[in-house]
Amino acid sequence: MELQVAEIFKSIQGEGTLQGEVTAFIRLGGCNIHCAWCDTQWPTVVAMSVDEVAARAAAFGVRFACITGGEPLLQKPTSALIDVLKRRRLFVSVETNGTLSVEAALSADLLSVDYKLQGAHAETAFCPKNFDLLRASDELKFVVSDRPDYEEACRVIEAHPGLCKFLMSPRNNDLGSLPSWMLSDAIPARLSVQLHKMIGVE
């Protein structure tokens, strides 16, 4: 089984509940949507076997591995990669844009799922099946660019209490009024900034 791989590298996890952890990142090629704030730079994509990818990630000698993209769930061998990484005793997280069912990735230790708000101008909507698949330990992330985005995120959170961990991130790390809105409403979500951009790593 082969994967289309953009890059494999070691860095600091910049987002979510694993923020700050030294992590082996596996960036797979291809995406099914184009977000207004996509900042992914695409190097040459190469075909690699699942075992080769896992070996490269494990060679960094870190505890955490993150499969990201693009959209990693577009590639069927991603589920096999999760299992091989776990057999190598890595804690595996998968970052996905939320438009596809996460069912194939449920063997991962952590699913970090985006919910694209109005400001993202994404062509494809959130996959509603994921509301039934997300676990309490997983993350649902909202990138908030303005007040309508914030209010939309609040409606989703209020409609799914206790579903998982909810995170709100300001677009481009521009906090603006987001912290005060969250404080005023006591919204059950975590404020999350992109740490990797603040410390100057990928």
mmCIF file of C-alpha atoms in Angstrom:
data_model
loop_
_atom_site.group_PDB
_atom_site.id
_atom_site.type_symbol
_atom_site.label_atom_id
_atom_site.label_comp_id
_atom_site.label_asym_id
_atom_site.label_seq_id
_atom_site.Cartn_x
_atom_site.Cartn_y
_atom_site.Cartn_z
ATOM 1 C CA MET A 1 0.000 0.000 0.000
ATOM 2 C CA GLU A 2 1.341 3.403 -0.969
ATOM 3 C CA LEU A 3 0.622 6.901 0.231
ATOM 4 C CA GLN A 4 1.170 10.193 -1.575
ATOM 5 C CA VAL A 5 3.403 12.039 0.867
ATOM 6 C CA ALA A 6 4.248 15.731 0.781
ATOM 7 C CA GLU A 7 6.684 15.760 3.698
ATOM 8 C CA ILE A 8 7.682 14.083 6.958
ATOM 9 C CA PHE A 9 9.272 16.318 9.571
ATOM 10 C CA LYS A 10 9.720 16.911 13.298
ATOM 11 C CA SER A 11 8.297 20.038 14.890
ATOM 12 C CA ILE A 12 6.334 21.458 17.809
ATOM 13 C CA GLN A 13 2.602 20.721 17.766
ATOM 14 C CA GLY A 14 1.151 24.201 17.488
ATOM 15 C CA GLU A 15 -2.571 23.586 17.967
ATOM 16 C CA GLY A 16 -5.075 21.642 20.012
ATOM 17 C CA THR A 17 -4.813 19.715 23.240
ATOM 18 C CA LEU A 18 -1.360 18.369 22.323
ATOM 19 C CA GLN A 19 -0.022 21.884 21.797
ATOM 20 C CA GLY A 20 3.650 22.155 22.698
ATOM 21 C CA GLU A 21 4.507 18.477 22.218
ATOM 22 C CA VAL A 22 7.467 17.564 19.992
ATOM 23 C CA THR A 23 5.805 15.620 17.194
ATOM 24 C CA ALA A 24 6.589 13.714 14.020
ATOM 25 C CA PHE A 25 4.371 15.196 11.313
ATOM 26 C CA ILE A 26 3.321 13.218 8.254
ATOM 27 C CA ARG A 27 1.814 15.572 5.684
ATOM 28 C CA LEU A 28 -0.092 13.728 2.985
ATOM 29 C CA GLY A 29 -0.801 15.251 -0.408
ATOM 30 C CA GLY A 30 -4.149 16.276 -1.805
ATOM 31 C CA CYS A 31 -7.154 18.149 -0.494
ATOM 32 C CA ASN A 32 -10.823 18.249 -1.452
ATOM 33 C CA ILE A 33 -11.508 21.869 -0.490
ATOM 34 C CA HIS A 34 -9.846 25.266 -0.702
ATOM 35 C CA CYS A 35 -10.128 27.344 2.466
ATOM 36 C CA ALA A 36 -9.705 31.100 2.518
ATOM 37 C CA TRP A 37 -6.901 30.817 5.073
ATOM 38 C CA CYS A 38 -5.058 27.727 3.836
ATOM 39 C CA ASP A 39 -1.354 28.264 4.526
ATOM 40 C CA THR A 40 -0.047 24.870 3.380
ATOM 41 C CA GLN A 41 2.876 25.046 0.984
ATOM 42 C CA TRP A 42 3.010 21.973 -1.242
ATOM 43 C CA PRO A 43 6.435 20.491 -1.966
ATOM 44 C CA THR A 44 6.792 17.630 -4.439
ATOM 45 C CA VAL A 45 4.552 14.709 -3.500
ATOM 46 C CA VAL A 46 6.185 11.278 -3.568
ATOM 47 C CA ALA A 47 4.769 7.762 -3.309
ATOM 48 C CA MET A 48 5.901 5.877 -0.205
ATOM 49 C CA SER A 49 4.841 2.593 1.342
ATOM 50 C CA VAL A 50 2.978 2.631 4.655
ATOM 51 C CA ASP A 51 5.887 0.864 6.357
ATOM 52 C CA GLU A 52 8.410 3.347 4.962
ATOM 53 C CA VAL A 53 6.381 6.319 6.151
ATOM 54 C CA ALA A 54 5.999 4.832 9.628
ATOM 55 C CA ALA A 55 9.709 4.042 9.838
ATOM 56 C CA ARG A 56 10.635 7.614 8.860
ATOM 57 C CA ALA A 57 8.318 9.031 11.511
ATOM 58 C CA ALA A 58 9.492 6.639 14.217
ATOM 59 C CA ALA A 59 13.138 7.472 13.466
ATOM 60 C CA PHE A 60 12.684 10.891 15.060
ATOM 61 C CA GLY A 61 12.463 9.150 18.424
ATOM 62 C CA VAL A 62 9.469 11.148 19.644
ATOM 63 C CA ARG A 63 6.284 9.957 21.334
ATOM 64 C CA PHE A 64 3.697 11.682 19.124
ATOM 65 C CA ALA A 65 2.882 11.317 15.433
ATOM 66 C CA CYS A 66 0.412 13.547 13.585
ATOM 67 C CA ILE A 67 -1.055 12.614 10.205
ATOM 68 C CA THR A 68 -2.150 15.787 8.453
ATOM 69 C CA GLY A 69 -2.519 17.284 4.999
ATOM 70 C CA GLY A 70 -4.116 18.460 2.866
ATOM 71 C CA GLU A 71 -6.826 15.987 3.709
ATOM 72 C CA PRO A 72 -5.379 12.656 4.902
ATOM 73 C CA LEU A 73 -8.708 10.818 4.771
ATOM 74 C CA LEU A 74 -8.736 11.084 0.974
ATOM 75 C CA GLN A 75 -6.128 8.295 0.927
ATOM 76 C CA LYS A 76 -7.375 4.816 1.848
ATOM 77 C CA PRO A 77 -4.014 3.577 3.240
ATOM 78 C CA THR A 78 -4.200 6.237 5.976
ATOM 79 C CA SER A 79 -6.043 3.808 8.241
ATOM 80 C CA ALA A 80 -3.262 1.248 7.788
ATOM 81 C CA LEU A 81 -0.664 3.915 8.575
ATOM 82 C CA ILE A 82 -2.427 4.692 11.850
ATOM 83 C CA ASP A 83 -2.248 1.042 12.871
ATOM 84 C CA VAL A 84 1.428 0.653 11.934
ATOM 85 C CA LEU A 85 2.384 3.804 13.842
ATOM 86 C CA LYS A 86 0.510 2.553 16.906
ATOM 87 C CA ARG A 87 2.318 -0.775 16.716
ATOM 88 C CA ARG A 88 5.495 1.288 16.920
ATOM 89 C CA ARG A 89 4.131 2.688 20.214
ATOM 90 C CA LEU A 90 3.449 6.191 18.915
ATOM 91 C CA PHE A 91 0.475 8.257 20.070
ATOM 92 C CA VAL A 92 -1.279 8.990 16.777
ATOM 93 C CA SER A 93 -3.398 12.034 16.001
ATOM 94 C CA VAL A 94 -5.139 12.734 12.701
ATOM 95 C CA GLU A 95 -5.961 16.258 11.525
ATOM 96 C CA THR A 96 -8.872 16.372 9.086
ATOM 97 C CA ASN A 97 -10.977 19.143 7.571
ATOM 98 C CA GLY A 98 -14.268 17.577 8.701
ATOM 99 C CA THR A 99 -15.866 17.220 5.286
ATOM 100 C CA LEU A 100 -15.299 13.440 5.148
ATOM 101 C CA SER A 101 -16.418 10.736 7.559
ATOM 102 C CA VAL A 102 -13.777 10.044 10.214
ATOM 103 C CA GLU A 103 -14.875 6.403 10.492
ATOM 104 C CA ALA A 104 -11.720 5.096 8.794
ATOM 105 C CA ALA A 105 -9.533 6.910 11.335
ATOM 106 C CA LEU A 106 -11.214 5.824 14.565
ATOM 107 C CA SER A 107 -8.211 3.687 15.523
ATOM 108 C CA ALA A 108 -6.221 6.911 16.023
ATOM 109 C CA ASP A 109 -5.672 8.036 19.595
ATOM 110 C CA LEU A 110 -6.949 11.526 18.794
ATOM 111 C CA LEU A 111 -9.033 13.001 15.985
ATOM 112 C CA SER A 112 -8.590 16.726 15.443
ATOM 113 C CA VAL A 113 -11.484 17.739 13.207
ATOM 114 C CA ASP A 114 -12.132 21.130 11.664
ATOM 115 C CA TYR A 115 -15.565 22.650 11.321
ATOM 116 C CA LYS A 116 -15.351 25.134 8.457
ATOM 117 C CA LEU A 117 -17.297 28.281 9.308
ATOM 118 C CA GLN A 118 -18.708 30.838 6.871
ATOM 119 C CA GLY A 119 -15.467 32.799 6.788
ATOM 120 C CA ALA A 120 -13.543 29.831 5.379
ATOM 121 C CA HIS A 121 -15.512 29.981 2.100
ATOM 122 C CA ALA A 122 -15.105 26.197 1.807
ATOM 123 C CA GLU A 123 -16.951 24.525 -1.046
ATOM 124 C CA THR A 124 -17.873 21.434 0.996
ATOM 125 C CA ALA A 125 -19.806 21.335 4.261
ATOM 126 C CA PHE A 126 -19.045 19.453 7.467
ATOM 127 C CA CYS A 127 -19.926 15.754 7.303
ATOM 128 C CA PRO A 128 -22.897 15.394 9.713
ATOM 129 C CA LYS A 129 -22.060 11.736 10.374
ATOM 130 C CA ASN A 130 -19.036 12.938 12.323
ATOM 131 C CA PHE A 131 -21.292 14.211 15.097
ATOM 132 C CA ASP A 132 -22.063 10.544 15.797
ATOM 133 C CA LEU A 133 -18.457 9.381 15.505
ATOM 134 C CA LEU A 134 -16.460 11.906 17.522
ATOM 135 C CA ARG A 135 -15.387 10.764 20.985
ATOM 136 C CA ALA A 136 -15.108 12.764 24.197
ATOM 137 C CA SER A 137 -11.304 12.799 23.860
ATOM 138 C CA ASP A 138 -11.385 14.148 20.287
ATOM 139 C CA GLU A 139 -11.317 17.800 19.180
ATOM 140 C CA LEU A 140 -13.637 19.894 17.064
ATOM 141 C CA LYS A 141 -11.853 23.068 15.954
ATOM 142 C CA PHE A 142 -13.300 26.357 14.728
ATOM 143 C CA VAL A 143 -11.205 29.070 13.070
ATOM 144 C CA VAL A 144 -13.035 32.313 13.834
ATOM 145 C CA SER A 145 -12.570 35.358 11.625
ATOM 146 C CA ASP A 146 -15.462 37.572 12.766
ATOM 147 C CA ARG A 147 -18.597 37.763 14.908
ATOM 148 C CA PRO A 148 -20.806 35.738 12.499
ATOM 149 C CA ASP A 149 -18.197 32.963 12.564
ATOM 150 C CA TYR A 150 -18.175 33.038 16.351
ATOM 151 C CA GLU A 151 -21.966 32.884 16.574
ATOM 152 C CA GLU A 152 -22.079 29.972 14.124
ATOM 153 C CA ALA A 153 -19.486 28.086 16.205
ATOM 154 C CA CYS A 154 -21.517 28.731 19.354
ATOM 155 C CA ARG A 155 -24.626 27.285 17.732
ATOM 156 C CA VAL A 156 -22.765 24.099 16.815
ATOM 157 C CA ILE A 157 -21.327 23.741 20.327
ATOM 158 C CA GLU A 158 -24.690 24.376 21.997
ATOM 159 C CA ALA A 159 -26.361 21.796 19.730
ATOM 160 C CA HIS A 160 -23.824 19.104 20.696
ATOM 161 C CA PRO A 161 -23.043 19.515 24.415
ATOM 162 C CA GLY A 162 -20.303 17.255 25.706
ATOM 163 C CA LEU A 163 -19.630 15.796 22.259
ATOM 164 C CA CYS A 164 -15.873 16.300 22.447
ATOM 165 C CA LYS A 165 -13.360 19.048 23.229
ATOM 166 C CA PHE A 166 -14.219 22.287 21.436
ATOM 167 C CA LEU A 167 -11.481 24.719 20.373
ATOM 168 C CA MET A 168 -11.788 28.233 18.977
ATOM 169 C CA SER A 169 -8.851 29.762 17.143
ATOM 170 C CA PRO A 170 -8.574 33.335 15.864
ATOM 171 C CA ARG A 171 -7.769 33.589 12.181
ATOM 172 C CA ASN A 172 -4.094 34.471 11.637
ATOM 173 C CA ASN A 173 -3.579 34.516 15.439
ATOM 174 C CA ASP A 174 -5.326 37.905 15.555
ATOM 175 C CA LEU A 175 -7.140 37.566 18.884
ATOM 176 C CA GLY A 176 -9.320 40.636 18.388
ATOM 177 C CA SER A 177 -12.525 40.351 20.407
ATOM 178 C CA LEU A 178 -12.617 36.558 20.519
ATOM 179 C CA PRO A 179 -11.379 36.208 24.125
ATOM 180 C CA SER A 180 -13.889 38.772 25.401
ATOM 181 C CA TRP A 181 -16.750 37.091 23.521
ATOM 182 C CA MET A 182 -15.833 33.734 25.014
ATOM 183 C CA LEU A 183 -15.575 35.227 28.495
ATOM 184 C CA SER A 184 -18.890 37.032 28.180
ATOM 185 C CA ASP A 185 -20.743 33.926 27.012
ATOM 186 C CA ALA A 186 -18.836 31.413 29.169
ATOM 187 C CA ILE A 187 -18.763 29.218 26.097
ATOM 188 C CA PRO A 188 -17.520 25.668 26.849
ATOM 189 C CA ALA A 189 -14.578 25.865 24.459
ATOM 190 C CA ARG A 190 -10.833 26.332 24.687
ATOM 191 C CA LEU A 191 -9.111 29.378 23.178
ATOM 192 C CA SER A 192 -6.318 28.078 20.960
ATOM 193 C CA VAL A 193 -3.653 30.070 19.144
ATOM 194 C CA GLN A 194 -1.161 28.730 16.586
ATOM 195 C CA LEU A 195 1.889 28.287 18.786
ATOM 196 C CA HIS A 196 4.110 27.107 15.943
ATOM 197 C CA LYS A 197 3.713 30.439 14.172
ATOM 198 C CA MET A 198 4.579 32.333 17.353
ATOM 199 C CA ILE A 199 7.854 30.437 17.857
ATOM 200 C CA GLY A 200 8.808 30.416 14.194
ATOM 201 C CA VAL A 201 8.634 26.727 13.297
ATOM 202 C CA GLU A 202 6.534 24.805 10.775
#
